């Protein structure tokens, strides 16, 4: 007998039929004798709808009220799943973030979990074999007593954090794909499912745009050394062999992975914008004059490239920001024009970042160089490059994203046979 957290994403709870299917998965584990805490997302599309309503109500809405609104999607699915489980004769109750409590920072819309009290849930496992059905994505700030949310995709993080709090043996993430692939299988049909992936590699994949897991959930898995297993909720619960290993991907420490490839996977993100500040005088303090105000405005700058301007005398500085911060970033630079002293501001939003990830890159040289040659062979222009120990990223025109991902996927031998 063990203790499990089972997390189901939006597509898996999209309607009552699917919630019934989820309940059958839960019953399977309960029947196998496990203590089970379930974490659910809102029904597919619900959170987007709630976000849109807030924007419609006021583009400059109060973030605390935004959280009160968007947290409601998970309240509905947690209650519904508890009702269905009870109807199947399983002892179950729903829990909202504040009832547990899942204590978070007060950074509304992107709060961080600080502490979870798992005692009541654990006690109920023991006393009455009760399944806990927990609303994902939400928490409460203990100082203000207000509802918070963990950022988009945050139910993954709720699940791993709860798994750590109740000392679960494993956290199963049930989603609409049957594991973590070498790249998004919806974009590259030749993508291969990974049996195992190291926390470090998964962290990079998630940070660079593979939305199968929220970044923070991988960080928590790594910190608590909590095995996270990504699997499909569409497998028929009745067909799963209770003693076999179901299809899926285990995210675990690097030592547990026997075979290692130089490149593990490829991620991409179209949520990028490029800004070029042209013809700046090449003197000390210029970078500070540009990036200081951006940092003060809480805008994350990612890739940075500096090169000589057309006139051969001044310099150009190009950088990327998240597309959602694009307008603010442009305004921030324009307001600092006198201080920076530049001739022109160019920008592009139809750009994409493609990232190649693999902890094997630590010990292999020339991995990125191969990519530059392959992309040139496809006539794909590289606008900017960044590298780190276990990944490199290129910024390209968004129209070439799929072509670039497929080209690199083949180049590094990731295509399935
Ligand atoms: P959920 O609603 O269950 O949380 P998400 O939509 O957040 O599901 O995440 C699952 C999706 O992530 C998949 O449908 C897939 O398109 C996408 N995805 C992106 N990169 C990968 C990858 N490397 N492996 C698997 N899925 C990926
Ligand atoms: N419902 C939330 C979202 O759509 C959280 C989640 O699904 O993980 O972002
Ligand atoms: Mg998700």
CSV table of C-alpha atoms and ligand atoms in Angstrom, one decimal:
chain,number,residue,atom,x,y,z
A,1,UNK,CA,0.0,0.0,0.0
A,2,UNK,CA,1.2,3.4,-0.9
A,3,UNK,CA,0.2,7.1,-1.0
A,4,UNK,CA,-0.4,8.8,-4.3
A,5,UNK,CA,-1.3,12.2,-5.7
A,6,UNK,CA,-3.2,12.0,-9.0
A,7,UNK,CA,-3.5,15.2,-11.0
A,8,UNK,CA,-5.9,15.7,-13.9
A,9,UNK,CA,-5.6,18.6,-16.3
A,10,UNK,CA,-8.4,20.5,-18.1
A,11,UNK,CA,-9.0,18.2,-21.0
A,12,UNK,CA,-9.3,15.3,-18.6
A,13,UNK,CA,-12.1,17.0,-16.7
A,14,UNK,CA,-13.7,18.8,-19.7
A,15,UNK,CA,-17.2,17.4,-19.1
A,16,UNK,CA,-19.1,15.1,-16.8
A,17,UNK,CA,-18.3,12.0,-18.9
A,18,UNK,CA,-14.6,12.7,-18.6
A,19,UNK,CA,-15.0,13.4,-14.9
A,20,UNK,CA,-16.6,9.9,-14.6
A,21,UNK,CA,-13.6,8.5,-16.4
A,22,UNK,CA,-11.3,10.3,-13.9
A,23,UNK,CA,-13.3,8.8,-11.1
A,24,UNK,CA,-12.7,5.3,-12.4
A,25,UNK,CA,-9.0,6.0,-12.5
A,26,UNK,CA,-9.2,7.1,-8.9
A,27,UNK,CA,-11.3,4.0,-7.9
A,28,UNK,CA,-8.6,1.8,-9.5
A,29,UNK,CA,-6.0,3.2,-7.2
A,30,UNK,CA,-8.3,3.1,-4.1
A,31,UNK,CA,-9.2,-0.5,-4.9
A,32,UNK,CA,-5.4,-1.3,-5.1
A,33,UNK,CA,-5.3,-0.1,-1.4
A,34,UNK,CA,-3.6,3.3,-1.9
A,35,UNK,CA,-4.3,6.5,0.0
A,36,UNK,CA,-5.2,9.0,-2.7
A,37,UNK,CA,-5.3,12.8,-3.0
A,38,UNK,CA,-6.6,14.0,-6.3
A,39,UNK,CA,-5.7,17.5,-7.7
A,40,UNK,CA,-7.9,18.8,-10.5
A,41,UNK,CA,-7.7,21.7,-13.0
A,42,UNK,CA,-10.7,23.7,-14.3
A,43,UNK,CA,-12.6,22.3,-17.3
A,44,UNK,CA,-10.7,22.8,-20.6
A,45,UNK,CA,-11.2,26.4,-21.8
A,46,UNK,CA,-12.8,27.6,-18.5
A,47,UNK,CA,-9.8,29.5,-17.1
A,48,UNK,CA,-9.4,31.3,-20.5
A,49,UNK,CA,-13.0,32.3,-20.3
A,50,UNK,CA,-12.6,33.6,-16.8
A,51,UNK,CA,-9.5,35.5,-17.7
A,52,UNK,CA,-11.3,37.1,-20.7
A,53,UNK,CA,-14.2,38.1,-18.4
A,54,UNK,CA,-11.8,40.0,-16.1
A,55,UNK,CA,-10.2,41.7,-19.1
A,56,UNK,CA,-13.6,42.7,-20.4
A,57,UNK,CA,-14.7,44.0,-17.0
A,58,UNK,CA,-11.6,46.2,-16.9
A,59,UNK,CA,-8.3,46.0,-18.6
A,60,UNK,CA,-6.7,47.4,-15.5
A,61,UNK,CA,-8.4,45.0,-13.0
A,62,UNK,CA,-7.4,44.4,-9.4
A,63,UNK,CA,-5.2,41.3,-9.4
A,64,UNK,CA,-6.8,40.2,-6.1
A,65,UNK,CA,-10.2,40.1,-7.7
A,66,UNK,CA,-8.8,38.5,-10.8
A,67,UNK,CA,-7.6,35.6,-8.6
A,68,UNK,CA,-11.1,35.4,-6.9
A,69,UNK,CA,-12.6,35.0,-10.3
A,70,UNK,CA,-10.1,32.6,-12.0
A,71,UNK,CA,-9.8,30.3,-9.0
A,72,UNK,CA,-13.5,29.4,-9.4
A,73,UNK,CA,-13.0,27.0,-12.3
A,74,UNK,CA,-11.2,24.5,-10.0
A,75,UNK,CA,-13.8,24.9,-7.3
A,76,UNK,CA,-16.4,23.5,-9.7
A,77,UNK,CA,-14.4,20.5,-10.9
A,78,UNK,CA,-13.3,19.5,-7.4
A,79,UNK,CA,-16.9,19.5,-6.2
A,80,UNK,CA,-18.1,17.6,-9.2
A,81,UNK,CA,-15.4,14.9,-8.9
A,82,UNK,CA,-16.3,14.4,-5.2
A,83,UNK,CA,-19.9,14.0,-6.1
A,84,UNK,CA,-19.2,11.4,-8.8
A,85,UNK,CA,-16.8,9.5,-6.5
A,86,UNK,CA,-19.4,9.5,-3.7
A,87,UNK,CA,-21.9,8.1,-6.2
A,88,UNK,CA,-19.5,5.2,-6.8
A,89,UNK,CA,-19.5,4.4,-3.1
A,90,UNK,CA,-16.1,6.0,-2.5
A,91,UNK,CA,-15.6,8.2,0.6
A,92,UNK,CA,-14.5,11.6,-0.8
A,93,UNK,CA,-14.6,15.3,-0.1
A,94,UNK,CA,-13.5,18.4,-2.0
A,95,UNK,CA,-10.9,20.9,-0.6
A,96,UNK,CA,-10.4,24.5,-1.7
A,97,UNK,CA,-6.9,25.9,-1.3
A,98,UNK,CA,-7.9,28.0,1.7
A,99,UNK,CA,-9.5,25.1,3.5
A,100,UNK,CA,-6.3,23.0,3.6
A,101,UNK,CA,-4.6,25.6,3.8
A,102,UNK,CA,-2.2,26.0,0.8
A,103,UNK,CA,-0.4,29.2,2.0
A,104,UNK,CA,1.2,31.3,-0.7
A,105,UNK,CA,3.0,34.6,-1.3
A,106,UNK,CA,0.8,37.6,-2.1
A,107,UNK,CA,2.0,37.8,-5.7
A,108,UNK,CA,-1.5,37.5,-7.2
A,109,UNK,CA,-1.8,35.6,-10.5
A,110,UNK,CA,1.7,34.2,-10.0
A,111,UNK,CA,1.8,33.3,-6.3
A,112,UNK,CA,4.4,30.9,-4.9
A,113,UNK,CA,3.5,28.1,-2.4
A,114,UNK,CA,5.1,28.8,1.0
A,115,UNK,CA,3.6,26.0,3.1
A,116,UNK,CA,1.0,23.3,3.1
A,117,UNK,CA,-0.6,21.7,6.1
A,118,UNK,CA,-1.1,18.1,5.1
A,119,UNK,CA,-2.1,16.8,8.6
A,120,UNK,CA,-5.9,16.8,8.2
A,121,UNK,CA,-5.8,15.1,4.8
A,122,UNK,CA,-3.4,12.5,6.1
A,123,UNK,CA,-5.5,11.9,9.2
A,124,UNK,CA,-8.6,11.3,7.1
A,125,UNK,CA,-6.7,8.7,5.1
A,126,UNK,CA,-6.1,6.8,8.3
A,127,UNK,CA,-9.4,7.4,10.0
A,128,UNK,CA,-11.9,6.8,7.2
A,129,UNK,CA,-10.0,6.0,3.9
A,130,UNK,CA,-11.3,9.3,2.6
A,131,UNK,CA,-10.1,10.5,-0.9
A,132,UNK,CA,-9.1,14.2,-0.9
A,133,UNK,CA,-10.2,16.0,-4.0
A,134,UNK,CA,-8.2,19.2,-4.1
A,135,UNK,CA,-8.8,22.3,-6.3
A,136,UNK,CA,-5.5,22.9,-8.1
A,137,UNK,CA,-4.1,26.3,-9.1
A,138,UNK,CA,-5.3,28.1,-5.9
A,139,UNK,CA,-4.1,29.0,-2.5
A,140,UNK,CA,-4.4,31.7,0.2
A,141,UNK,CA,-2.2,34.4,1.4
A,142,UNK,CA,-2.1,34.1,5.2
A,143,UNK,CA,-1.4,37.8,5.8
A,144,UNK,CA,-4.3,39.2,3.7
A,145,UNK,CA,-6.5,36.1,3.8
A,146,UNK,CA,-7.1,36.5,0.1
A,147,UNK,CA,-7.4,33.8,-2.5
A,148,UNK,CA,-4.3,33.6,-4.8
A,149,UNK,CA,-3.5,31.6,-8.0
A,150,UNK,CA,-0.3,30.1,-9.0
A,151,UNK,CA,0.0,31.3,-12.6
A,152,UNK,CA,-1.2,29.4,-15.7
A,153,UNK,CA,-0.7,25.7,-15.6
A,154,UNK,CA,-0.4,26.0,-11.8
A,155,UNK,CA,-2.3,22.8,-11.0
A,156,UNK,CA,0.8,20.8,-11.8
A,157,UNK,CA,2.6,22.8,-9.0
A,158,UNK,CA,-0.3,22.3,-6.6
A,159,UNK,CA,0.0,18.5,-7.2
A,160,UNK,CA,3.7,18.2,-6.6
A,161,UNK,CA,3.6,20.5,-3.6
A,162,UNK,CA,0.7,18.5,-2.0
A,163,UNK,CA,2.6,15.2,-2.8
A,164,UNK,CA,5.6,16.6,-0.8
A,165,UNK,CA,3.3,17.8,2.0
A,166,UNK,CA,1.6,14.5,2.5
A,167,UNK,CA,4.8,12.5,1.8
A,168,UNK,CA,3.3,10.7,-1.1
A,169,UNK,CA,5.3,7.9,-2.8
A,170,UNK,CA,4.7,9.4,-6.3
A,171,UNK,CA,2.8,12.2,-8.0
A,172,UNK,CA,1.0,11.1,-11.2
A,173,UNK,CA,0.2,13.8,-13.7
A,174,UNK,CA,-2.6,12.6,-16.0
A,175,UNK,CA,-2.9,14.7,-19.1
A,176,UNK,CA,-4.0,14.5,-22.8
A,177,UNK,CA,-0.7,13.0,-24.0
A,178,UNK,CA,0.8,9.8,-22.7
A,179,UNK,CA,4.1,11.3,-21.4
A,180,UNK,CA,6.9,13.7,-22.1
A,181,UNK,CA,8.1,13.6,-25.7
A,182,UNK,CA,11.3,14.8,-27.3
A,183,UNK,CA,9.3,17.7,-28.5
A,184,UNK,CA,5.6,18.7,-28.7
A,185,UNK,CA,4.0,15.6,-30.3
A,186,UNK,CA,1.2,17.7,-31.7
A,187,UNK,CA,3.7,19.6,-33.8
A,188,UNK,CA,6.2,16.9,-34.6
A,189,UNK,CA,4.5,13.5,-35.3
A,190,UNK,CA,7.9,11.9,-35.2
A,191,UNK,CA,8.5,13.0,-31.6
A,192,UNK,CA,9.4,10.1,-29.3
A,193,UNK,CA,8.1,9.4,-25.8
A,194,UNK,CA,10.8,9.4,-23.2
A,195,UNK,CA,10.6,6.7,-20.5
A,196,UNK,CA,12.6,8.8,-18.1
A,197,UNK,CA,13.9,12.4,-18.0
A,198,UNK,CA,16.1,14.1,-15.5
A,199,UNK,CA,14.6,16.9,-13.4
A,200,UNK,CA,17.3,19.3,-14.9
A,201,UNK,CA,16.3,18.5,-18.5
A,202,UNK,CA,12.6,18.7,-17.7
A,203,UNK,CA,13.2,22.1,-16.0
A,204,UNK,CA,14.8,23.5,-19.1
A,205,UNK,CA,12.2,22.0,-21.4
A,206,UNK,CA,9.4,23.5,-19.3
A,207,UNK,CA,11.1,26.9,-19.0
A,208,UNK,CA,11.7,27.1,-22.7
A,209,UNK,CA,8.0,26.5,-23.6
A,210,UNK,CA,7.0,22.8,-23.3
A,211,UNK,CA,3.8,23.4,-21.4
A,212,UNK,CA,3.3,19.8,-20.4
A,213,UNK,CA,4.4,20.8,-16.9
A,214,UNK,CA,4.5,24.1,-15.1
A,215,UNK,CA,8.2,25.1,-14.4
A,216,UNK,CA,7.6,25.5,-10.7
A,217,UNK,CA,6.2,21.9,-10.4
A,218,UNK,CA,9.5,20.6,-11.8
A,219,UNK,CA,11.5,22.7,-9.4
A,220,UNK,CA,9.5,21.4,-6.4
A,221,UNK,CA,9.8,17.8,-7.7
A,222,UNK,CA,13.6,18.3,-7.8
A,223,UNK,CA,13.8,20.0,-4.3
A,224,UNK,CA,11.7,17.3,-2.7
A,225,UNK,CA,13.1,14.4,-4.8
A,226,UNK,CA,9.5,13.5,-5.6
A,227,UNK,CA,9.1,11.1,-8.5
A,228,UNK,CA,6.7,12.7,-11.0
A,229,UNK,CA,5.0,10.4,-13.6
A,230,UNK,CA,3.4,11.9,-16.6
A,231,UNK,CA,0.7,9.7,-18.2
A,232,UNK,CA,-2.5,9.7,-20.2
A,233,UNK,CA,-6.0,10.1,-18.6
A,234,UNK,CA,-7.5,8.7,-21.8
A,235,UNK,CA,-6.2,5.2,-21.2
A,236,UNK,CA,-9.2,3.1,-20.1
A,237,UNK,CA,-8.9,2.5,-16.4
A,238,UNK,CA,-10.2,-1.1,-16.8
A,239,UNK,CA,-7.4,-1.9,-19.3
A,240,UNK,CA,-4.6,-0.9,-16.9
A,241,UNK,CA,-2.7,-3.8,-15.4
A,242,UNK,CA,-2.3,-3.0,-11.7
A,243,UNK,CA,1.0,-4.8,-11.6
A,244,UNK,CA,2.4,-3.6,-14.9
A,245,UNK,CA,4.2,-0.3,-15.8
A,246,UNK,CA,1.7,1.9,-17.8
A,247,UNK,CA,3.0,4.1,-20.7
A,248,UNK,CA,4.3,7.4,-19.4
A,249,UNK,CA,7.4,9.3,-18.5
A,250,UNK,CA,9.1,9.3,-15.1
A,251,UNK,CA,10.8,12.6,-14.1
A,252,UNK,CA,13.5,11.6,-11.7
A,253,UNK,CA,17.1,12.4,-10.7
A,254,UNK,CA,19.9,12.1,-13.2
A,255,UNK,CA,21.5,9.1,-11.5
A,256,UNK,CA,18.4,7.0,-12.2
A,257,UNK,CA,18.8,7.4,-15.9
A,258,UNK,CA,21.0,4.8,-17.6
A,259,UNK,CA,21.1,5.7,-21.2
A,260,UNK,CA,22.0,9.3,-21.9
A,261,UNK,CA,21.8,11.2,-25.2
A,262,UNK,CA,23.6,14.5,-25.8
A,263,UNK,CA,20.3,16.1,-26.7
A,264,UNK,CA,17.1,15.2,-24.7
A,265,UNK,CA,14.5,17.4,-26.4
A,266,UNK,CA,13.5,20.5,-28.2
A,267,UNK,CA,11.2,23.2,-26.9
A,268,UNK,CA,9.8,26.3,-28.6
A,269,UNK,CA,7.9,29.4,-27.7
A,270,UNK,CA,6.1,31.9,-29.9
A,271,UNK,CA,5.4,34.2,-26.9
A,272,UNK,CA,8.5,36.3,-27.6
A,273,UNK,CA,9.1,39.8,-28.9
A,274,UNK,CA,12.3,41.3,-30.1
A,275,UNK,CA,13.3,44.9,-29.6
A,276,UNK,CA,16.3,46.5,-31.2
A,277,UNK,CA,17.7,49.8,-30.0
A,278,UNK,CA,19.6,51.2,-32.9
A,279,UNK,CA,22.7,53.5,-33.1
A,280,UNK,CA,23.6,54.0,-29.5
A,281,UNK,CA,26.9,55.5,-28.6
A,282,UNK,CA,29.3,52.7,-27.7
A,283,UNK,CA,30.4,53.8,-24.2
A,284,UNK,CA,30.2,52.4,-20.7
A,285,UNK,CA,26.8,52.6,-19.0
A,286,UNK,CA,24.6,52.2,-22.1
A,287,UNK,CA,23.5,48.7,-21.2
A,288,UNK,CA,22.7,49.8,-17.7
A,289,UNK,CA,20.6,52.7,-19.1
A,290,UNK,CA,18.5,50.3,-21.1
A,291,UNK,CA,18.2,47.3,-18.9
A,292,UNK,CA,18.0,49.2,-15.6
A,293,UNK,CA,14.5,50.7,-16.3
A,294,UNK,CA,13.3,47.4,-17.8
A,295,UNK,CA,14.3,45.6,-14.5
A,296,UNK,CA,12.6,48.3,-12.5
A,297,UNK,CA,9.4,47.7,-14.6
A,298,UNK,CA,9.7,44.0,-13.7
A,299,UNK,CA,10.2,43.0,-17.3
A,300,UNK,CA,12.3,39.8,-17.9
A,301,UNK,CA,14.8,40.3,-20.6
A,302,UNK,CA,16.0,37.0,-22.1
A,303,UNK,CA,18.3,37.0,-25.1
A,304,UNK,CA,20.7,39.9,-25.7
A,305,UNK,CA,22.8,40.6,-28.7
A,306,UNK,CA,25.1,43.6,-29.3
A,307,UNK,CA,26.5,44.5,-32.7
A,308,UNK,CA,28.0,47.3,-34.7
A,309,UNK,CA,25.4,49.6,-36.4
A,310,UNK,CA,25.1,50.2,-40.1
A,311,UNK,CA,27.1,53.4,-39.8
A,312,UNK,CA,30.1,51.4,-38.5
A,313,UNK,CA,30.5,53.9,-35.5
A,314,UNK,CA,27.7,53.3,-33.1
A,315,UNK,CA,26.2,50.1,-31.7
A,316,UNK,CA,22.9,48.3,-31.8
A,317,UNK,CA,21.4,46.4,-28.9
A,318,UNK,CA,18.8,43.7,-29.6
A,319,UNK,CA,17.0,41.8,-26.8
A,320,UNK,CA,13.8,39.7,-26.3
A,321,UNK,CA,11.0,40.1,-23.8
A,322,UNK,CA,7.8,38.0,-23.2
A,323,UNK,CA,5.2,39.0,-25.8
A,324,UNK,CA,2.9,40.0,-23.0
A,325,UNK,CA,5.4,42.7,-21.8
A,326,UNK,CA,6.1,43.9,-25.3
A,327,UNK,CA,4.2,47.2,-25.2
A,328,UNK,CA,5.4,48.0,-21.7
A,329,UNK,CA,9.0,47.3,-22.8
A,330,UNK,CA,8.8,49.6,-25.8
A,331,UNK,CA,7.2,52.4,-23.7
A,332,UNK,CA,9.9,52.0,-21.0
A,333,UNK,CA,12.7,52.3,-23.6
A,334,UNK,CA,11.0,55.3,-25.3
A,335,UNK,CA,10.6,57.1,-22.0
A,336,UNK,CA,14.4,56.7,-21.4
A,337,UNK,CA,15.4,57.8,-24.8
A,338,UNK,CA,17.1,61.0,-23.7
A,339,UNK,CA,19.2,59.1,-21.2
A,340,UNK,CA,20.1,56.2,-23.5
A,341,UNK,CA,20.6,58.3,-26.6
A,342,UNK,CA,19.6,56.2,-29.6
A,343,UNK,CA,18.5,56.9,-33.1
A,344,UNK,CA,15.7,54.4,-33.7
A,345,UNK,CA,13.7,51.6,-32.1
A,346,UNK,CA,12.8,48.6,-34.2
A,347,UNK,CA,10.8,45.6,-33.0
A,348,UNK,CA,9.2,42.4,-34.1
A,349,UNK,CA,6.5,40.2,-32.5
A,350,UNK,CA,6.4,37.5,-35.2
A,351,UNK,CA,9.4,35.8,-33.7
A,352,UNK,CA,9.9,32.4,-32.0
A,353,UNK,CA,12.6,30.9,-29.8
A,354,UNK,CA,13.6,27.4,-30.4
A,355,UNK,CA,15.7,25.7,-27.7
A,356,UNK,CA,17.7,22.5,-27.8
A,357,UNK,CA,18.1,20.9,-24.3
A,358,UNK,CA,20.3,18.1,-23.0
A,359,UNK,CA,22.4,17.6,-19.9
A,360,UNK,CA,24.8,15.6,-22.2
A,361,UNK,CA,25.9,19.0,-23.7
A,362,UNK,CA,28.0,19.6,-20.6
A,363,UNK,CA,30.6,17.2,-21.9
A,364,UNK,CA,30.1,17.6,-25.7
A,365,UNK,CA,31.5,20.5,-27.8
A,366,UNK,CA,30.1,21.7,-31.1
A,367,UNK,CA,26.4,20.7,-30.5
A,368,UNK,CA,25.1,24.2,-31.2
A,369,UNK,CA,27.4,24.7,-34.3
A,370,UNK,CA,25.7,21.7,-36.0
A,371,UNK,CA,22.4,23.4,-35.5
A,372,UNK,CA,23.5,26.7,-37.1
A,373,UNK,CA,24.7,24.8,-40.2
A,374,UNK,CA,21.4,22.8,-40.4
A,375,UNK,CA,19.2,25.9,-40.1
A,376,UNK,CA,21.3,27.7,-42.7
A,377,UNK,CA,20.7,24.8,-45.0
A,378,UNK,CA,17.0,25.4,-44.6
A,379,UNK,CA,17.5,29.1,-45.2
A,380,UNK,CA,16.3,30.0,-41.7
A,381,UNK,CA,17.9,33.2,-40.5
A,382,UNK,CA,19.0,33.4,-36.8
A,383,UNK,CA,18.2,36.7,-35.2
A,384,UNK,CA,19.8,36.0,-31.8
A,385,UNK,CA,21.5,33.1,-29.9
A,386,UNK,CA,21.9,32.3,-26.2
A,387,UNK,CA,23.7,29.4,-24.7
A,388,UNK,CA,24.0,27.8,-21.2
A,389,UNK,CA,25.6,24.7,-19.9
A,390,UNK,CA,22.8,22.3,-20.9
A,391,UNK,CA,20.9,24.2,-23.6
A,392,UNK,CA,21.1,26.7,-26.4
A,393,UNK,CA,18.3,28.8,-28.0
A,394,UNK,CA,17.9,30.6,-31.3
A,395,UNK,CA,15.5,33.3,-32.2
A,396,UNK,CA,14.0,33.0,-35.6
A,397,UNK,CA,11.0,34.2,-37.7
A,398,UNK,CA,7.8,32.6,-36.2
A,399,UNK,CA,6.8,31.3,-39.6
A,400,UNK,CA,9.8,28.9,-39.6
A,401,UNK,CA,9.2,27.5,-36.1
A,402,UNK,CA,7.8,24.1,-37.2
A,403,UNK,CA,10.4,23.7,-39.9
A,404,UNK,CA,13.3,24.6,-37.5
A,405,UNK,CA,12.0,22.2,-34.8
A,406,UNK,CA,11.6,19.3,-37.2
A,407,UNK,CA,15.1,20.0,-38.8
A,408,UNK,CA,16.8,20.0,-35.4
A,409,UNK,CA,14.8,17.0,-34.2
A,410,UNK,CA,16.1,14.9,-37.1
A,411,UNK,CA,19.6,16.4,-36.8
A,412,UNK,CA,20.0,15.2,-33.2
A,413,UNK,CA,18.6,11.7,-34.0
A,414,UNK,CA,15.4,12.2,-31.9
A,415,UNK,CA,12.9,11.0,-34.6
A,416,UNK,CA,11.2,7.8,-33.7
A,417,UNK,CA,12.0,4.8,-35.8
B,1,LIG,P1,-3.2,19.8,-18.9
B,1,LIG,O1,-4.5,20.5,-19.3
B,1,LIG,O2,-3.4,18.3,-18.7
B,1,LIG,O3,-2.5,20.4,-17.9
B,1,LIG,P2,-1.5,21.0,-21.0
B,1,LIG,O4,-2.2,21.4,-22.2
B,1,LIG,O5,-1.2,22.0,-20.0
B,1,LIG,O6,-2.4,19.8,-20.3
B,1,LIG,O7,-0.2,20.2,-21.3
B,1,LIG,C1,-0.2,19.1,-22.2
B,1,LIG,C2,0.2,19.5,-23.6
B,1,LIG,O8,1.6,19.9,-23.6
B,1,LIG,C3,0.1,18.4,-24.7
B,1,LIG,O9,-1.2,18.4,-25.2
B,1,LIG,C4,1.2,18.9,-25.7
B,1,LIG,O10,0.6,19.5,-26.8
B,1,LIG,C5,2.0,19.9,-25.0
B,1,LIG,N1,3.5,19.6,-25.0
B,1,LIG,C6,4.4,20.5,-25.3
B,1,LIG,N2,5.6,20.0,-25.3
B,1,LIG,C7,5.5,18.7,-25.0
B,1,LIG,C8,6.4,17.6,-24.8
B,1,LIG,N3,7.7,17.8,-25.0
B,1,LIG,N4,5.9,16.4,-24.5
B,1,LIG,C9,4.5,16.2,-24.3
B,1,LIG,N5,3.6,17.2,-24.4
B,1,LIG,C10,4.1,18.5,-24.8
B,2,LIG,N1,-6.8,26.0,-14.9
B,2,LIG,C1,-5.5,26.6,-14.7
B,2,LIG,C2,-5.0,27.1,-16.1
B,2,LIG,O1,-5.7,26.8,-17.1
B,2,LIG,C3,-4.5,25.8,-14.1
B,2,LIG,C4,-4.1,24.5,-14.7
B,2,LIG,O2,-4.8,24.0,-15.6
B,2,LIG,O3,-3.0,24.0,-14.4
B,2,LIG,O4,-4.0,27.7,-16.2
B,3,LIG,MG1,-1.2,22.1,-17.9
